[in-house]
Coordinates of C-alpha atoms and ligand atoms in Angstrom, one line a residue:
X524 CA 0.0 0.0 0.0
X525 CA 1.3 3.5 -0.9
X526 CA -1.5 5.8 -0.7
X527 CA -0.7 8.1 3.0
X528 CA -3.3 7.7 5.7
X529 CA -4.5 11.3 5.2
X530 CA -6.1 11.0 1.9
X531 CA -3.4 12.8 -0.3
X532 CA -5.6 15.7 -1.9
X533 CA -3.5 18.3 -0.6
X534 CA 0.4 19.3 -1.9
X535 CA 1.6 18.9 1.9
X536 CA 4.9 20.7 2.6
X537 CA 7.2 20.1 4.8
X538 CA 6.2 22.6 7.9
X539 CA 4.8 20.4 10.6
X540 CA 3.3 22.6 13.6
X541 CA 3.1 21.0 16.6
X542 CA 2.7 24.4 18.9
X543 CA 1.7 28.1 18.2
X544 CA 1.2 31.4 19.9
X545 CA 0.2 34.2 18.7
X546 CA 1.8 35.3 15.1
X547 CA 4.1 32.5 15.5
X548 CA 3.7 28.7 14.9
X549 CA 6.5 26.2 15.8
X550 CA 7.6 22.7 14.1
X551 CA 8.1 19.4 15.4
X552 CA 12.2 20.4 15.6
X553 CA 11.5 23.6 17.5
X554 CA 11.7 25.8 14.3
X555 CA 9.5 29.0 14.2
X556 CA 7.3 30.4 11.6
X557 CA 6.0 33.9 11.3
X558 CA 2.7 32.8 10.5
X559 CA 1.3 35.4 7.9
X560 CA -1.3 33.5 6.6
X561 CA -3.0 31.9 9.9
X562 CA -4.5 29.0 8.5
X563 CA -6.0 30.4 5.7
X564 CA -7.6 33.9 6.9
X565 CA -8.4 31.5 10.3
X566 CA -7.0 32.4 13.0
X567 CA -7.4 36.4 13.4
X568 CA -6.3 36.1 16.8
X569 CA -3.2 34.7 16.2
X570 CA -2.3 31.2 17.9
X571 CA -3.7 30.1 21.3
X572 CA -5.3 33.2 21.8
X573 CA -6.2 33.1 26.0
X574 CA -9.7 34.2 25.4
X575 CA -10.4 31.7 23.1
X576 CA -8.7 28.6 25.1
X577 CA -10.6 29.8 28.4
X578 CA -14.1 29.2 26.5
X579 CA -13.2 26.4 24.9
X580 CA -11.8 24.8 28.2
X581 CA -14.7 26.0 30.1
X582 CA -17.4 24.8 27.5
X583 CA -15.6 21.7 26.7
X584 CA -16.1 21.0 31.1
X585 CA -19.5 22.4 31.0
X586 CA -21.6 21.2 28.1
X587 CA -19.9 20.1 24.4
X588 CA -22.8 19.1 22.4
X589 CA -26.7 18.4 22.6
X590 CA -28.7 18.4 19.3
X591 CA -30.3 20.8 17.5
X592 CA -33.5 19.0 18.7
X593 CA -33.3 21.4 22.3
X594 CA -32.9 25.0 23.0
X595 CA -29.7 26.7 22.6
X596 CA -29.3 29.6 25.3
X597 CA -25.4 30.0 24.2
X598 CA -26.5 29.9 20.3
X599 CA -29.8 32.3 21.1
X600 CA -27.8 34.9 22.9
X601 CA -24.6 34.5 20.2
X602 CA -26.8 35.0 17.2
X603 CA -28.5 37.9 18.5
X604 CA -25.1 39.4 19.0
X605 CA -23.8 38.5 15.3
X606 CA -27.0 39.8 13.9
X607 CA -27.3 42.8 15.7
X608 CA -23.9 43.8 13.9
X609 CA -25.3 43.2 10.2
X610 CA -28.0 43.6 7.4
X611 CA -29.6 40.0 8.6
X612 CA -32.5 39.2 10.9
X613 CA -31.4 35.2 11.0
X614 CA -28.9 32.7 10.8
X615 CA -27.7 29.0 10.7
X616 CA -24.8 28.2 11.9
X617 CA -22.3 25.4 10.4
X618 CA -19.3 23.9 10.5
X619 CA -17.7 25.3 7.1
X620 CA -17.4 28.0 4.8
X621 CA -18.7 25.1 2.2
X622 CA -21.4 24.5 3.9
X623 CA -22.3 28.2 4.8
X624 CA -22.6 28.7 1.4
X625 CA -24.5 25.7 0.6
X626 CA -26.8 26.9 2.8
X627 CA -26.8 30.3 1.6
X628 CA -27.8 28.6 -2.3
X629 CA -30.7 26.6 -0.4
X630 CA -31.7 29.9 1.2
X631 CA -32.2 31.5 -1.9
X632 CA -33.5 28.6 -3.7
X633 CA -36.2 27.8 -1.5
X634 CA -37.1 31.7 -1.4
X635 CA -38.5 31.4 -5.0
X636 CA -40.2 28.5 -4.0
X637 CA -41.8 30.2 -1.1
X638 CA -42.8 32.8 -3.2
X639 CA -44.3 30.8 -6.2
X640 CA -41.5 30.9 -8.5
X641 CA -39.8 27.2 -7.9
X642 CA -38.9 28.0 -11.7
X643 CA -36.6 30.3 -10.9
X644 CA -33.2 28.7 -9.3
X645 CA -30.2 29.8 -11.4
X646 CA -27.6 31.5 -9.1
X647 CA -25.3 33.5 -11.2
X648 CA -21.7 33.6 -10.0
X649 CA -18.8 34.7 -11.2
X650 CA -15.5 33.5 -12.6
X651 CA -12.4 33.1 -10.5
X652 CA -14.2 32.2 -7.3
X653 CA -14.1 30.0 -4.8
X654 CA -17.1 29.0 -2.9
X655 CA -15.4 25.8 -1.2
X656 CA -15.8 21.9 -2.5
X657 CA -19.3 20.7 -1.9
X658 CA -21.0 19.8 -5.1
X659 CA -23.6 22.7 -5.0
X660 CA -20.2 24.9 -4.2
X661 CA -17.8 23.5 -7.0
X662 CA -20.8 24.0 -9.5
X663 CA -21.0 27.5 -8.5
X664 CA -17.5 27.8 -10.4
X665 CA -15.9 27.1 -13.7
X666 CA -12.4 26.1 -12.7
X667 CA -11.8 22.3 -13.9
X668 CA -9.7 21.8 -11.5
X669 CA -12.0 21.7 -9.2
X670 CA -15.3 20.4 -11.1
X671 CA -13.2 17.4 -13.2
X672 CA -13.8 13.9 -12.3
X673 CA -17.1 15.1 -10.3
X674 CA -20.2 15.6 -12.9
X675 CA -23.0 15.6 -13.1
X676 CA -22.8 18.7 -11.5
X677 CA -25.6 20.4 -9.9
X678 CA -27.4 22.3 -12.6
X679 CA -28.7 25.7 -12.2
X680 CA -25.7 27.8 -12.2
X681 CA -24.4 30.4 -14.9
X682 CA -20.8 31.5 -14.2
X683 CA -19.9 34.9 -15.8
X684 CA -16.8 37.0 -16.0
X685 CA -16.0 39.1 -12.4
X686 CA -16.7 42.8 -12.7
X687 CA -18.9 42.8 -15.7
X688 CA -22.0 44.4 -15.4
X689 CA -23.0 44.4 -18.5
X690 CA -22.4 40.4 -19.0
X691 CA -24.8 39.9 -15.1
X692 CA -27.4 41.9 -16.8
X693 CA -27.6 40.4 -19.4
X694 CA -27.8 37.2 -17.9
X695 CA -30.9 38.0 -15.9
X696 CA -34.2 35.8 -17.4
X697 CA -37.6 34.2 -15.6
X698 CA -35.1 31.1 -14.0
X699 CA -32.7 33.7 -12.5
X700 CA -33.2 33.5 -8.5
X701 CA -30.2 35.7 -7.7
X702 CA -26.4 36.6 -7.7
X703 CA -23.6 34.8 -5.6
X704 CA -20.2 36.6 -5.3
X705 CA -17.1 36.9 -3.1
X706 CA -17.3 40.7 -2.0
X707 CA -13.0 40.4 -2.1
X708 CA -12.1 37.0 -3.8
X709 CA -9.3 35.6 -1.8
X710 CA -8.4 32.4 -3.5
X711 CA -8.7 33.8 -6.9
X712 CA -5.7 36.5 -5.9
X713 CA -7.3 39.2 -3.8
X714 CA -9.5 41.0 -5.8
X715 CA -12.2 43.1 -4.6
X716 CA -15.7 43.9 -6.8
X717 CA -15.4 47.4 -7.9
X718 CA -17.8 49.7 -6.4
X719 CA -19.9 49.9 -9.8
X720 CA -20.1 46.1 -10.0
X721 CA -21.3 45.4 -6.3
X722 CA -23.9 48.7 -6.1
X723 CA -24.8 47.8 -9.9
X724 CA -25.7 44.0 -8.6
X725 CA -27.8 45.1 -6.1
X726 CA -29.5 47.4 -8.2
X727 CA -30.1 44.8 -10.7
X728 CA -31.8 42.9 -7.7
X729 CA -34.4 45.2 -6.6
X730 CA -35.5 45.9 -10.1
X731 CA -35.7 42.1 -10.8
X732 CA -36.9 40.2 -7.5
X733 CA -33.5 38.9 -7.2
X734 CA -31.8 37.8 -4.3
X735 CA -27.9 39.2 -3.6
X736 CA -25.7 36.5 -2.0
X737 CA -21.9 37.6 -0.8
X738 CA -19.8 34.8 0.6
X739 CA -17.7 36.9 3.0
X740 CA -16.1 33.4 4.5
X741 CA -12.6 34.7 3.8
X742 CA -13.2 38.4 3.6
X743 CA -15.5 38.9 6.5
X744 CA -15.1 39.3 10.7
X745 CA -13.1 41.8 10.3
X746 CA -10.3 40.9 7.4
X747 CA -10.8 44.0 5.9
X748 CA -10.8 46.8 8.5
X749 CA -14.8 46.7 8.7
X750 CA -16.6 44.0 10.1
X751 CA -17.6 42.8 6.7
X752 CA -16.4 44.1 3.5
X753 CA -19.7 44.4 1.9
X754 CA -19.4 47.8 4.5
X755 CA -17.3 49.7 2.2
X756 CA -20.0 49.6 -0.4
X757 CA -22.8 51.0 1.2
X758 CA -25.2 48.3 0.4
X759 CA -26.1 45.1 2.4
X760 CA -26.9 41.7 0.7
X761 CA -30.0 39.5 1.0
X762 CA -28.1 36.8 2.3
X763 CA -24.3 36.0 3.1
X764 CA -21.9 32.8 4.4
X765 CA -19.6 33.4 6.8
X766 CA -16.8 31.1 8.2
X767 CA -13.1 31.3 8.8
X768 CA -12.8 34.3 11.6
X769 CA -16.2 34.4 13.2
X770 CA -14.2 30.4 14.7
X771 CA -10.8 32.1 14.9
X772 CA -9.6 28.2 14.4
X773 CA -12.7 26.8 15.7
X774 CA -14.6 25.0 12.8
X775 CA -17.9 27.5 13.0
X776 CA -19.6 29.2 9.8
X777 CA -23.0 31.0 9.7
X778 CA -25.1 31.5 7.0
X779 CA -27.0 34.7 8.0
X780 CA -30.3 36.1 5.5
X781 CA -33.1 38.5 5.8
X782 CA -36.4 37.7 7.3
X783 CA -37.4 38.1 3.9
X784 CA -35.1 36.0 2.1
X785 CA -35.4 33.2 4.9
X786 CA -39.1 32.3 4.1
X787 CA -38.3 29.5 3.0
X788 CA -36.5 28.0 5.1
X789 CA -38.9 26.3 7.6
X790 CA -39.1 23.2 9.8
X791 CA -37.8 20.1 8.3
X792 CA -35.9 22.2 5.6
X793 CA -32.2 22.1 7.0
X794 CA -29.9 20.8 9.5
X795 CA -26.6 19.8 10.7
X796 CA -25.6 17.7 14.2
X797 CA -22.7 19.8 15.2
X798 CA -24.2 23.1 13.6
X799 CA -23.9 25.5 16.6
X800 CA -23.6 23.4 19.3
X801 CA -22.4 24.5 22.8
X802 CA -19.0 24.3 22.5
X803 CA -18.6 26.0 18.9
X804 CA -20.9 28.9 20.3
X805 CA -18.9 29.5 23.3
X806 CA -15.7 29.9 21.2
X807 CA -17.8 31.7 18.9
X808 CA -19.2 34.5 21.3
X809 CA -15.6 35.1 23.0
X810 CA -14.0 35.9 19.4
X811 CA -17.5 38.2 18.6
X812 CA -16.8 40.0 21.8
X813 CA -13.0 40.8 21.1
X814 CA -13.4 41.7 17.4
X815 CA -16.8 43.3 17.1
X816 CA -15.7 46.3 18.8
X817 CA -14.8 49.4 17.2
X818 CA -11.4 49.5 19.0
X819 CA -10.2 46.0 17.0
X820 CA -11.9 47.2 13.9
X821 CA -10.0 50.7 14.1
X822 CA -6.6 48.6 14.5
X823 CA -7.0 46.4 11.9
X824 CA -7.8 49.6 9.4
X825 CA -4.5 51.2 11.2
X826 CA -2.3 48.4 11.2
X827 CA -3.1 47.6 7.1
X828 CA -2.3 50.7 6.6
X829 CA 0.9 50.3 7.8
X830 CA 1.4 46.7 6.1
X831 CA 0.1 47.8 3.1
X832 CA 2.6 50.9 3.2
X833 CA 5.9 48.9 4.2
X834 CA 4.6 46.1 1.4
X835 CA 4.6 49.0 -1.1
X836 CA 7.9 50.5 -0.2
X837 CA 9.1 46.7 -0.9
X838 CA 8.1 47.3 -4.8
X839 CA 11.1 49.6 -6.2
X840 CA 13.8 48.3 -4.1
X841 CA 12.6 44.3 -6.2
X842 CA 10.8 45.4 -9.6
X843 CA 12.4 42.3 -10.7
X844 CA 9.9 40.3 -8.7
X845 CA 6.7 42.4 -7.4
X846 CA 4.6 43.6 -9.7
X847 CA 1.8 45.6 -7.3
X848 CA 0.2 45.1 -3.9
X849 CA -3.4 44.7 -3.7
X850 CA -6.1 44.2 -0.9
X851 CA -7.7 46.3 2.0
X852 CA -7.4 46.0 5.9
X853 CA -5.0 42.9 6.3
X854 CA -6.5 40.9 3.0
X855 CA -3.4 41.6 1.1
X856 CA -1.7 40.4 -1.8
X857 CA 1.3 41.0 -3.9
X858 CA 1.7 40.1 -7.8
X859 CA 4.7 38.9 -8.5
X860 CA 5.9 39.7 -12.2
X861 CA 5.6 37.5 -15.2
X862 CA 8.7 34.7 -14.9
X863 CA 8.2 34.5 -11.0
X864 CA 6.0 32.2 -10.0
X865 CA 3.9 32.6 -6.6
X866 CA 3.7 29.3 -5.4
X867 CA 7.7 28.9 -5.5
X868 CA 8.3 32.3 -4.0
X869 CA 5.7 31.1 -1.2
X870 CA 8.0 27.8 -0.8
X871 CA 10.9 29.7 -0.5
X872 CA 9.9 32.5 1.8
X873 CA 8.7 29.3 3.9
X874 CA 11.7 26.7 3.7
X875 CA 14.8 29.7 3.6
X876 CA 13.0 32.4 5.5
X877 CA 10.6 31.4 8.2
X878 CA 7.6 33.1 7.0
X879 CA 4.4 31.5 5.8
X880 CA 2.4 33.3 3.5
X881 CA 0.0 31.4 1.3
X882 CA 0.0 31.6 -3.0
X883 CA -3.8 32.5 -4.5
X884 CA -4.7 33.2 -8.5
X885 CA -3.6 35.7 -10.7
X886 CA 0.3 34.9 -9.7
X887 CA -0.1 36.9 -5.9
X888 CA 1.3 35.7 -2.8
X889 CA -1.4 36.1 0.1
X890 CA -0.8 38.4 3.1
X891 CA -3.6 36.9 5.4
X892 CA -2.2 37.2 8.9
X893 CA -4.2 37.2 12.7
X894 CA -5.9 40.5 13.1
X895 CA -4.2 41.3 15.9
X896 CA -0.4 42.1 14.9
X897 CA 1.4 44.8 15.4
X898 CA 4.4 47.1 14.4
X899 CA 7.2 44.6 14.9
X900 CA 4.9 41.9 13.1
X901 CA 4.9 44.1 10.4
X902 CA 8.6 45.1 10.3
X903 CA 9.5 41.1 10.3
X904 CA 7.6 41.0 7.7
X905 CA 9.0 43.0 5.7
X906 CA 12.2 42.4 6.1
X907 CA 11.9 38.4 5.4
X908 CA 10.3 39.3 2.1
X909 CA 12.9 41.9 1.4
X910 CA 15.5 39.0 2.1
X911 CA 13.3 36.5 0.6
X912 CA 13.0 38.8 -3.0
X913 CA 17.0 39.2 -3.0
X914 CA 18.1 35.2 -2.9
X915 CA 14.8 34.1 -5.1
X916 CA 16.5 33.6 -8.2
X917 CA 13.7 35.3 -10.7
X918 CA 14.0 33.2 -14.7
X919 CA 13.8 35.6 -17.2
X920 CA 9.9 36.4 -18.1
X921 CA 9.4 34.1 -21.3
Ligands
LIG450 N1 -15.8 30.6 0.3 C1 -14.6 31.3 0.3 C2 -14.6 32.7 -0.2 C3 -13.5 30.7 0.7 O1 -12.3 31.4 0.7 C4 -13.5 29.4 1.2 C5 -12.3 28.7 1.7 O2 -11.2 29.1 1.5 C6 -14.7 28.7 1.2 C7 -15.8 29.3 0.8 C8 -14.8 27.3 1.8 O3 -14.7 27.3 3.1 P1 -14.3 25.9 3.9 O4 -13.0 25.5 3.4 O5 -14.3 26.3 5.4 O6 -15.4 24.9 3.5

């Protein structure tokens, strides 16, 4: 037998944490890690945050898991708090950003249904996304990659071109039921919708009956300097997924919708065993009450400044590597030039430097780290990339 005991879908490298706290993690021989990627846009209070280990202790000796089945004080009270920070008037928690989103298609799916309209179901999405690896969320995309090897897929999806207005207009017919879009793709390379694209969307929405669906599960709980990105566009969406942060390395997403867009969803129509149970709320209500103030919020907006500045200064002094920085709040990305590739660069930054970053589309290397850094995070930083950029040995662009 050759196949490895974890089922080998993932390029595995050759970090192997064993231990981590705060910005840093540490391998098996001891070796540390300025961890600027934490876990994927995870863990936005860094490593073994106290908070977050004193809930999960005390939970964990207090009450893990019931069942849906019973009331939920922890989740009640949690909720409200979530909610009472957003467009939405409900919510249902899960386990994953996959399955928030999932929820988020059935949401809107079963709106239409509600409403008289089972006929219209078609989510349009966009290309260059990533809503995660369920089947309703790999059909939601059009990267083979990801969809070969698993068709049929689920029909009822139209994937257009990111940014085009024109295209999501035109797209619009009597099966439409809504839009799905990352607010700031992260996987795709850190690209945000522009302004006219998001606040066009919407608009299309209200004209049409459609519903608007944002999957902030990487951009969201405060990645971006507000407490969801669709904030800097001054509109709200009709429904949205959420993971990632709001478990700060606890596996917790929410899939949070209007009242309106909700009707749908009544007894019988979805569920999960672990879905907000005890233990995930506690964790979940000690991060809310750190990061939903406007103190952390404020920080986060100062200290990607300041990232985003130092990360810029980096440009000139290696114009044979970085092409531009991109991003908001501490969702940051740079784009290496043609001839470099990201993925190596990540690998090398990693294996010669001691800093983990994390490689996305469009050739950019991912700046994703806790929430909570600060200046000397920053200047670290900076300096292992600067010393990372001078011994990467760049081939000539083709
Ligand atoms: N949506 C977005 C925007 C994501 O970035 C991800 C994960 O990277 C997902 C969905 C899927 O989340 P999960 O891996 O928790 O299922």
């Amino acid at each position: 037998m050759t196949i490895t005991p974890l089922m080998p879908v993932y390029p595995r490298c050759g970090v192997r944490p064993v231990r981590g706290e705060g910005a840093y993690l540490y391998g098996e021989r001891g070796e540390a890690y300025l961890d600027m990627a934490a876990g994927i846009a995870v863990n936005i209070l860094g490593h073994s945050h106290p908070a977050v280990v004193k809930a999960i202790a005390d939970q964990a000796a207090t009450l893990m898991h019931i069942s849906n089945l019973y009331g939920m004080p922890l989740g009640e009270k949690f909720a409200e708090a979530l909610l009472a920070k957003t467009f939405a008037d409900t919510l249902f928690f899960t386990n994953s950003g996959t399955e928030a989103v999932e929820c988020a298609i059935k949401t809107a799916r079963r709106y239409h249904y509600a409403d008289g309209h089972p006929e219209r179901h078609r989510i349009i999405t966009f290309s260059n996304a990533f809503h995660g690896r369920t089947m309703g969320a790999i059909s939601a995309t059009d990267q083979p990659k990801m969809r070969d090897g698993f068709e049929p897929l689920v029909p009822g999806f139209t994937v257009l071109p990111f940014n085009d207005l024109e295209a999501a207009k035109a797209a619009i017919g009597p099966d439409a039921a809504g839009f799905m879009l990352e607010t700031v793709q992260g996987e795709g390379g850190i690209l945000a919708a522009t302004p006219e694209f998001l606040k066009g969307l919407r608009q299309l929405c209200d004209e049409h009956g459609l519903l608007l669906i944002l999957d902030e599960v990487q951009c969201g709980y405060g990645r971006t300097g507000a407490f969801f990105a669709y904030e800097h566009y001054g509109i709200e969406p009709d429904i949205m997924a959420v993971a990632k942060g709001i478990g700060a390395g606890f596996p917790l997403g929410a899939c949070l919708a209007t009242e309106k867009a909700a009707r749908g969803m009544v007894i019988g129509t979805h569920g999960s065993t672990y879905g907000g149970n005890p233990l995930a709320m506690a964790v979940g209500q000690a991060v809310l009450d750190i990061v939903g103030t406007d103190e952390f919020l404020a920080n986060v907006r100062a200290v990607g400044d300041r990232m985003r500045g130092a990360l810029e200064q980096l440009i000139p002094n290696h114009d044979h590597l970085f092409q531009e920085v991109r991003g908001i709040g501490l969702m940051l990305g740079i784009k290496l030039k043609p001839g470099a590739e990201a993925r190596a660069f990540v690998g090398h930054l990693r294996d010669n430097h001691g800093l983990l970053t994390v490689a996305g589309g469009d050739n950019v290397v991912r700046i994703l780290p806790p929430l909570n850094i600060n200046d000397s995070h920053i200047a670290e930083c900076v300096e292992k990339l600067s010393a990372g950029a001078r011994s990467f040995p760049v081939p000539e662009a083709a």
